[in-house]
Backbone as JSON Lines, residues from 0, in Angstrom:
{"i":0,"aa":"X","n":[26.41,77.39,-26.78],"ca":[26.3,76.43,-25.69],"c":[24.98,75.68,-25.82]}
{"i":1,"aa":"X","n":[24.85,74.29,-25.46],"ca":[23.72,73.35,-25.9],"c":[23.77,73.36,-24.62]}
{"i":2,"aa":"X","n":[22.44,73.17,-24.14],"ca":[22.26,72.33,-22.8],"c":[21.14,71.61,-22.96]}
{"i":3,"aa":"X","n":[20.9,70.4,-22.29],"ca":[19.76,69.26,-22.02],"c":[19.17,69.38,-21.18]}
{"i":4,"aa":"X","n":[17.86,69.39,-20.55],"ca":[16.88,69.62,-19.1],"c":[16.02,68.7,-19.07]}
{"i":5,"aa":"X","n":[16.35,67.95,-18.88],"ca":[15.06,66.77,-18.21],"c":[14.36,67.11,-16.96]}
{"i":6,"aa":"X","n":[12.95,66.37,-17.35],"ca":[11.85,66.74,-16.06],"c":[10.83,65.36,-16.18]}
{"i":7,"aa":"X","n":[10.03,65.18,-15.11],"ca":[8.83,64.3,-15.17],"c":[9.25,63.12,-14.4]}
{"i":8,"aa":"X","n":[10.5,63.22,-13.7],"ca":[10.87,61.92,-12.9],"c":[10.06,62.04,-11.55]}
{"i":9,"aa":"X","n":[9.92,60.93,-10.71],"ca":[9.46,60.72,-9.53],"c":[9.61,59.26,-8.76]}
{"i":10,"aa":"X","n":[8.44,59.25,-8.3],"ca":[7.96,58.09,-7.47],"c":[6.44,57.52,-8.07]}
{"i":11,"aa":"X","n":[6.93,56.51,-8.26],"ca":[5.67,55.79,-8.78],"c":[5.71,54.23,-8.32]}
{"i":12,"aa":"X","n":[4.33,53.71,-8.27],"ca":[3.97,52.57,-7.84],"c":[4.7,51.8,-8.67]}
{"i":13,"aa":"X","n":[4.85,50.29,-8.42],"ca":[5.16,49.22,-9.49],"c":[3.85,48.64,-10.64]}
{"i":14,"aa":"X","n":[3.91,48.96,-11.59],"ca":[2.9,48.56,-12.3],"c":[2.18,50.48,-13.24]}
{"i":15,"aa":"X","n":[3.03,51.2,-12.28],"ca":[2.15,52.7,-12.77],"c":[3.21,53.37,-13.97]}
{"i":16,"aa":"X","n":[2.81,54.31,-14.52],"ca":[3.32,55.25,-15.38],"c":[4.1,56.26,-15.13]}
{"i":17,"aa":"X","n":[5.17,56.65,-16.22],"ca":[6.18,58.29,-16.09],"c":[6.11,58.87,-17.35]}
{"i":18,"aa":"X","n":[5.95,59.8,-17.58],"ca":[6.75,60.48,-18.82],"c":[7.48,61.09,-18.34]}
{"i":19,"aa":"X","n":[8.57,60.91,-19.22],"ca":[10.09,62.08,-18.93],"c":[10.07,62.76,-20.3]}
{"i":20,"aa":"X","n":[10.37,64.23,-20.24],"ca":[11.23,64.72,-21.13],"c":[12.39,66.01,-21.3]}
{"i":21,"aa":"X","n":[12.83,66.06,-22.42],"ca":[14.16,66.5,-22.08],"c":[13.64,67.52,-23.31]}
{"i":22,"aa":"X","n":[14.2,68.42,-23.2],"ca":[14.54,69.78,-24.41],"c":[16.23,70.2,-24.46]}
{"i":23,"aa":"X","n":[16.23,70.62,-25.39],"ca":[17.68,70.82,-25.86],"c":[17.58,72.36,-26.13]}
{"i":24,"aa":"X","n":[18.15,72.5,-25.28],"ca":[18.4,75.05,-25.76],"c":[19.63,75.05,-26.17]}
{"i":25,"aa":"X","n":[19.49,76.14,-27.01],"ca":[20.48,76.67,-27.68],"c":[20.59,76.82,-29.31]}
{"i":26,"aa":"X","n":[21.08,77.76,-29.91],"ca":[20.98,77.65,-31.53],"c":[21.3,76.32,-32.22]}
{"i":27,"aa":"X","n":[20.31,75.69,-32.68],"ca":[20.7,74.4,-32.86],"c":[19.83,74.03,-34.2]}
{"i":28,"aa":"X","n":[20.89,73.84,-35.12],"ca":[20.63,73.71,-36.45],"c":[19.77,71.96,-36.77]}
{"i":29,"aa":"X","n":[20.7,71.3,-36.15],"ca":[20.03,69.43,-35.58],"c":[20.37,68.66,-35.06]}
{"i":30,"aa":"X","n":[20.28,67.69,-34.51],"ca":[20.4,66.94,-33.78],"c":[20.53,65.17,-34.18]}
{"i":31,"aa":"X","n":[21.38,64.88,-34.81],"ca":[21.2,63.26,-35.37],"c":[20.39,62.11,-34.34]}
{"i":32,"aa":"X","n":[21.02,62.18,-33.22],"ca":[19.97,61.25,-32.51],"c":[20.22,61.74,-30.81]}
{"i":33,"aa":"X","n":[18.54,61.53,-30.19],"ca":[18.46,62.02,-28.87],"c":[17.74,60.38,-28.32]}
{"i":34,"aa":"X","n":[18.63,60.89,-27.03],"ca":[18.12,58.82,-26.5],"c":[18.03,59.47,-24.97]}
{"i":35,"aa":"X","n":[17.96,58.61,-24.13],"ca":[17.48,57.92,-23.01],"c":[18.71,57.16,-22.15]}
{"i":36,"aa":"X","n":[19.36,57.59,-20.79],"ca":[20.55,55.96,-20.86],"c":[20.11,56.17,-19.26]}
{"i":37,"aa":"X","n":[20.06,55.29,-18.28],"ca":[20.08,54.88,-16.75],"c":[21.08,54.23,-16.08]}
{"i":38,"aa":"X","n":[20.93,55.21,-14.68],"ca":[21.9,54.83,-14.33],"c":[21.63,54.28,-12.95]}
{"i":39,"aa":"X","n":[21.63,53.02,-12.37],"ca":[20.58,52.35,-11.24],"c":[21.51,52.47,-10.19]}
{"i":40,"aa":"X","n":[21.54,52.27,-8.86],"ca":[22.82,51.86,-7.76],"c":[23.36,50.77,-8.12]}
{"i":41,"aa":"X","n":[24.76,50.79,-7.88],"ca":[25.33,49.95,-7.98],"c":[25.89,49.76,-9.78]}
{"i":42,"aa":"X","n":[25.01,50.35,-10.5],"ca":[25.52,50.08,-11.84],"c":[25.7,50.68,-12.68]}
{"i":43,"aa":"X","n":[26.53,49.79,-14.05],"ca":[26.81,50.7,-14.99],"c":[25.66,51.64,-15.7]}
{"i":44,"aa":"X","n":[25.98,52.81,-16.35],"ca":[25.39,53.33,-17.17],"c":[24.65,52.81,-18.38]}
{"i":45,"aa":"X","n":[23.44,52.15,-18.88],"ca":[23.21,51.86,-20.03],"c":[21.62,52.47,-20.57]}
{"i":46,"aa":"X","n":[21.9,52.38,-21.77],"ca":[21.03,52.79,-22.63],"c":[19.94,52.35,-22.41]}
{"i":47,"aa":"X","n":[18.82,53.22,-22.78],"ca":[17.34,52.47,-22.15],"c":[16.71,52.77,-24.15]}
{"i":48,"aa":"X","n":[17.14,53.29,-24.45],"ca":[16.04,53.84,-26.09],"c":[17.02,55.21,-26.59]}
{"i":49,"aa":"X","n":[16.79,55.07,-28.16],"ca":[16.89,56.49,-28.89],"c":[16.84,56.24,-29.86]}
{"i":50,"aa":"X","n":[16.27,57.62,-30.1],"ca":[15.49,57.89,-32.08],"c":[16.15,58.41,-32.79]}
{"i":51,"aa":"X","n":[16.88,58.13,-33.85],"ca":[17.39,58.53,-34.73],"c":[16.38,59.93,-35.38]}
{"i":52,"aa":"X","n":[17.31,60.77,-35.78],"ca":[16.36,62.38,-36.25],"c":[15.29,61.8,-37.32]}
{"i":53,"aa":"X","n":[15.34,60.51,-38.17],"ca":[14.68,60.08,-39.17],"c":[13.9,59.27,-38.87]}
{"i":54,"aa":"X","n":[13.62,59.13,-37.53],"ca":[12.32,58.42,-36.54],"c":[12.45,56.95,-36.45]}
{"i":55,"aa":"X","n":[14.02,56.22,-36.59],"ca":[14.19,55.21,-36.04],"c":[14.36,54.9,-34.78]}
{"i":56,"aa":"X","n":[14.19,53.76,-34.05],"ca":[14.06,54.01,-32.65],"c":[15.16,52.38,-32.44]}
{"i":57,"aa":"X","n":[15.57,52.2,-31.04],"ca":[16.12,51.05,-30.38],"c":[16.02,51.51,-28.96]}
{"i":58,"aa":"X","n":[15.86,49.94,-28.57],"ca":[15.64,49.83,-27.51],"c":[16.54,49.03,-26.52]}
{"i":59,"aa":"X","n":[16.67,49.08,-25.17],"ca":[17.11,47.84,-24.75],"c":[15.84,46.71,-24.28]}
{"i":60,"aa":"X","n":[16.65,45.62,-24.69],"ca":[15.57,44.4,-24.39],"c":[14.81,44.31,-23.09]}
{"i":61,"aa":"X","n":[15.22,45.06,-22.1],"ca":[14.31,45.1,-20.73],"c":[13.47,46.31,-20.66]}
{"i":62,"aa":"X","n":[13.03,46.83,-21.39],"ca":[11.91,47.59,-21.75],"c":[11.3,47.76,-22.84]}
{"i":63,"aa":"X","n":[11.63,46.83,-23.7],"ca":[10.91,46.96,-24.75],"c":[9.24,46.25,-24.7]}
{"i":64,"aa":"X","n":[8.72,47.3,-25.46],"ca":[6.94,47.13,-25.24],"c":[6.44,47.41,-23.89]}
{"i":65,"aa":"X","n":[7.01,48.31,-23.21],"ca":[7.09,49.13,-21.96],"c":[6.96,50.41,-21.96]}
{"i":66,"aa":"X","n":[7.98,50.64,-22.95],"ca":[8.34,52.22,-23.0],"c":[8.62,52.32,-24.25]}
{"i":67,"aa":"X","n":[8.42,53.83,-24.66],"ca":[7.98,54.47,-26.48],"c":[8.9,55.59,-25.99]}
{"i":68,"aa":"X","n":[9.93,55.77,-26.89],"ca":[10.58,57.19,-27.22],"c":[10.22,57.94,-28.28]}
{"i":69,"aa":"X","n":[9.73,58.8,-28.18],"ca":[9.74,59.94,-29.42],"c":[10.37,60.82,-29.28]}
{"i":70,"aa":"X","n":[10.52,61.87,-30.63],"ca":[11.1,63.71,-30.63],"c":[10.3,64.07,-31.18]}
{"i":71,"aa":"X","n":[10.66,65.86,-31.19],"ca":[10.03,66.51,-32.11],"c":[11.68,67.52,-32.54]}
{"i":72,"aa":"X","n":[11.67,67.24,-33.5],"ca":[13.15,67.62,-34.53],"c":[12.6,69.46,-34.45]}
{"i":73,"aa":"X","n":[11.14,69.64,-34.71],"ca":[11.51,71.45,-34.85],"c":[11.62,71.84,-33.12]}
{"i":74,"aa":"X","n":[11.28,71.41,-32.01],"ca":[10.98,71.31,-30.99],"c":[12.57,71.33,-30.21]}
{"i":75,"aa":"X","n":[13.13,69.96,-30.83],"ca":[14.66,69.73,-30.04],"c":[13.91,69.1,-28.99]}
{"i":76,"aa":"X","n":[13.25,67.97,-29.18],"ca":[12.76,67.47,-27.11],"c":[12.66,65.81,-27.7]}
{"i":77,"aa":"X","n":[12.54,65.07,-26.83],"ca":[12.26,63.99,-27.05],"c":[11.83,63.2,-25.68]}
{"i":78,"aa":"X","n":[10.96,62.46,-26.01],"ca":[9.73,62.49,-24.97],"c":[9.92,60.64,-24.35]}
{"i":79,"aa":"X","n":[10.14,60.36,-23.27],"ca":[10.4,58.68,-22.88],"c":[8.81,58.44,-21.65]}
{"i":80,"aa":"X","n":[8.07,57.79,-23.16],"ca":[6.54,57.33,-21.81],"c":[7.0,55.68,-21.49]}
{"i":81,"aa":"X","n":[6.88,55.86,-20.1],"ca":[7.43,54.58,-19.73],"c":[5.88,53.69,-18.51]}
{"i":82,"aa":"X","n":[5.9,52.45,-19.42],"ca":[4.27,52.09,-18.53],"c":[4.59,50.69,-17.63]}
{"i":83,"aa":"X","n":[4.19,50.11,-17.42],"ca":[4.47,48.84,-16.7],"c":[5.24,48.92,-15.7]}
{"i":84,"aa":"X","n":[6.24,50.27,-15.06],"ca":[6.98,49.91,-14.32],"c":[7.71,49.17,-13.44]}
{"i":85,"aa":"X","n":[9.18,48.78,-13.29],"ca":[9.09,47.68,-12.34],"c":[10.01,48.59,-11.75]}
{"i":86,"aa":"X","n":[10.42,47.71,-9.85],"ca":[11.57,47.87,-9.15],"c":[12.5,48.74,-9.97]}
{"i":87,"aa":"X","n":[12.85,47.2,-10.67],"ca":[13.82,47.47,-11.26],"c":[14.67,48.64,-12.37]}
{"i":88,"aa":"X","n":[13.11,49.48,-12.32],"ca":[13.43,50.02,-13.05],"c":[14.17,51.59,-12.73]}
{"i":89,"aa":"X","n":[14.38,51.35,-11.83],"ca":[14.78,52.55,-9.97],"c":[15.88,52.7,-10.87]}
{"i":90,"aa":"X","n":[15.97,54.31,-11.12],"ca":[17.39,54.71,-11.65],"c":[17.21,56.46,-11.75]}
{"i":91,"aa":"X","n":[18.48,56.73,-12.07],"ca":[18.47,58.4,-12.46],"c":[18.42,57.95,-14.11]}
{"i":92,"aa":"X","n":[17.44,58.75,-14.83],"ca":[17.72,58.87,-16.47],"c":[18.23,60.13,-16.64]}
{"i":93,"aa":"X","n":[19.05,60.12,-17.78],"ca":[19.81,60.72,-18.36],"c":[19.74,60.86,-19.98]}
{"i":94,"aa":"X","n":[19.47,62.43,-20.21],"ca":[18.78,62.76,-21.3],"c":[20.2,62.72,-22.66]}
{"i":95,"aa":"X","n":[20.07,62.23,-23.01],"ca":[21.66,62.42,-24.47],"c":[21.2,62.77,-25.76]}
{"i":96,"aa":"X","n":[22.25,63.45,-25.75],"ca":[22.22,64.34,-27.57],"c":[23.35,63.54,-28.44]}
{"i":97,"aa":"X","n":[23.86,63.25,-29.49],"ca":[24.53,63.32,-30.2],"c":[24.62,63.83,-31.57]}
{"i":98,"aa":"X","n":[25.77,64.31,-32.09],"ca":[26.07,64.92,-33.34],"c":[25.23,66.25,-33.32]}
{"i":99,"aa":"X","n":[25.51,66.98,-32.27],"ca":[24.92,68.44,-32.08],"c":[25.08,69.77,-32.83]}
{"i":100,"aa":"X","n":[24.34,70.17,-34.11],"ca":[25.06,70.7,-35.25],"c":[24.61,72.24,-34.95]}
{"i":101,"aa":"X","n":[25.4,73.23,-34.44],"ca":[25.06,74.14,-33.92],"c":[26.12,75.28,-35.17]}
{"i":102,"aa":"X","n":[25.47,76.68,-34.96],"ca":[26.17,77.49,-36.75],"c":[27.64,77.67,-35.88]}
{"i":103,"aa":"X","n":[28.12,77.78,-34.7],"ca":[29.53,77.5,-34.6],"c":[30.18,76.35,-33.8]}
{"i":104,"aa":"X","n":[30.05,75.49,-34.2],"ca":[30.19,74.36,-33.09],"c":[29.27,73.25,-33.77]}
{"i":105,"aa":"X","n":[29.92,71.65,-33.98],"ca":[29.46,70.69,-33.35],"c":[30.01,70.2,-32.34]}
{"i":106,"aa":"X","n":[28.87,69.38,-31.41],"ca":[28.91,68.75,-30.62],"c":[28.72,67.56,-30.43]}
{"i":107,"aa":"X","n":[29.74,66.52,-30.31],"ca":[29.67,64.99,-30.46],"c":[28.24,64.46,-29.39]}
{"i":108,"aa":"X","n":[28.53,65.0,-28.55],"ca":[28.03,64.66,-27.34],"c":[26.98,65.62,-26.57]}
{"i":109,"aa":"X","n":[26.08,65.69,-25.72],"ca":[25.71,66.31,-24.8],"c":[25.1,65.45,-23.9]}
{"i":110,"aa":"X","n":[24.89,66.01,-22.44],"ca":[24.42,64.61,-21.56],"c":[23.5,65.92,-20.68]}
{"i":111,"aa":"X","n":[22.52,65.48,-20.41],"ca":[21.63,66.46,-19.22],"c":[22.28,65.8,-18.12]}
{"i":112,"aa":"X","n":[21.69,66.76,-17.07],"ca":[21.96,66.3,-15.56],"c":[21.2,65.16,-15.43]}
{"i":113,"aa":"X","n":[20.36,64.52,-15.62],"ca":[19.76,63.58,-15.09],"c":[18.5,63.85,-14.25]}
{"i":114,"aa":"X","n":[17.24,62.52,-14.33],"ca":[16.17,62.67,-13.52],"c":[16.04,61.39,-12.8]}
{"i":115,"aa":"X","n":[15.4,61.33,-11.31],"ca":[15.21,60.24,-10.55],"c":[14.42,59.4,-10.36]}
{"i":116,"aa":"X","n":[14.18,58.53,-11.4],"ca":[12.74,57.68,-11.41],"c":[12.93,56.75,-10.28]}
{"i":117,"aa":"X","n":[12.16,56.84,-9.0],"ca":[11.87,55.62,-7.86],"c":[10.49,54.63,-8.09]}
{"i":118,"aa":"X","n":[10.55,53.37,-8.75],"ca":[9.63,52.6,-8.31],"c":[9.08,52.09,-7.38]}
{"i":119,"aa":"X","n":[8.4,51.77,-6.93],"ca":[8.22,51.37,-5.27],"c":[7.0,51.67,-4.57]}
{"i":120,"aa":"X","n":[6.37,50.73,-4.06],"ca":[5.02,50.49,-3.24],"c":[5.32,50.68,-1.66]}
């Protein structure tokens, strides 16, 4: 069994800082890519960043040069520092795994519960 745990969400000013991060438990041989996706009121689910296990990264265009995703591959975590904050940026994040290569089991998918970033003065 894989599971995802994200932590480091809150309340923060507009203009202030978060780090979030997520760890991945469980016997876990690797991980192809761990990302980032939000989910705001009112809207769809989308991707905010994720790093390929070979330290490529993408972003979406409304945070880019905002926010830096990293991992650590012996670790299983991957780390979302997010600076400039806006409003807009008011959402639950949601920690994702894919291609989860575990000694009985892969796993296409894994999704954490989610954390509650509130922007707001």
């Amino acid at each position: 069994q894989v599971q995802l745990v994200e932590s480091g969400g809150g309340l923060v000013q507009p203009g202030g800082s978060l780090r979030l991060s997520c760890a991945a438990s469980g016997n876990i041989f690797s991980i192809y890519i761990m990302g980032w996706y939000r989910q705001g009121p009112g809207n769809q689910r989308e991707l905010v960043a994720a790093i390929h296990s070979g330290g490529s990264t993408n972003y979406a265009d409304s945070v880019k040069g905002r926010f830096t995703i990293s991992r650590d591959n012996a670790k299983n975590t991957v780390l979302l520092q997010m600076n400039s904050l806006k409003p807009e940026d008011t959402a639950v994040y949601l920690c994702n795994a894919q291609d989860v290569v575990t000694p009985g089991h892969r796993y296409l998918e894994v999704w954490g519960q989610g954390t509650l970033v509130t922007v707001s003065s």
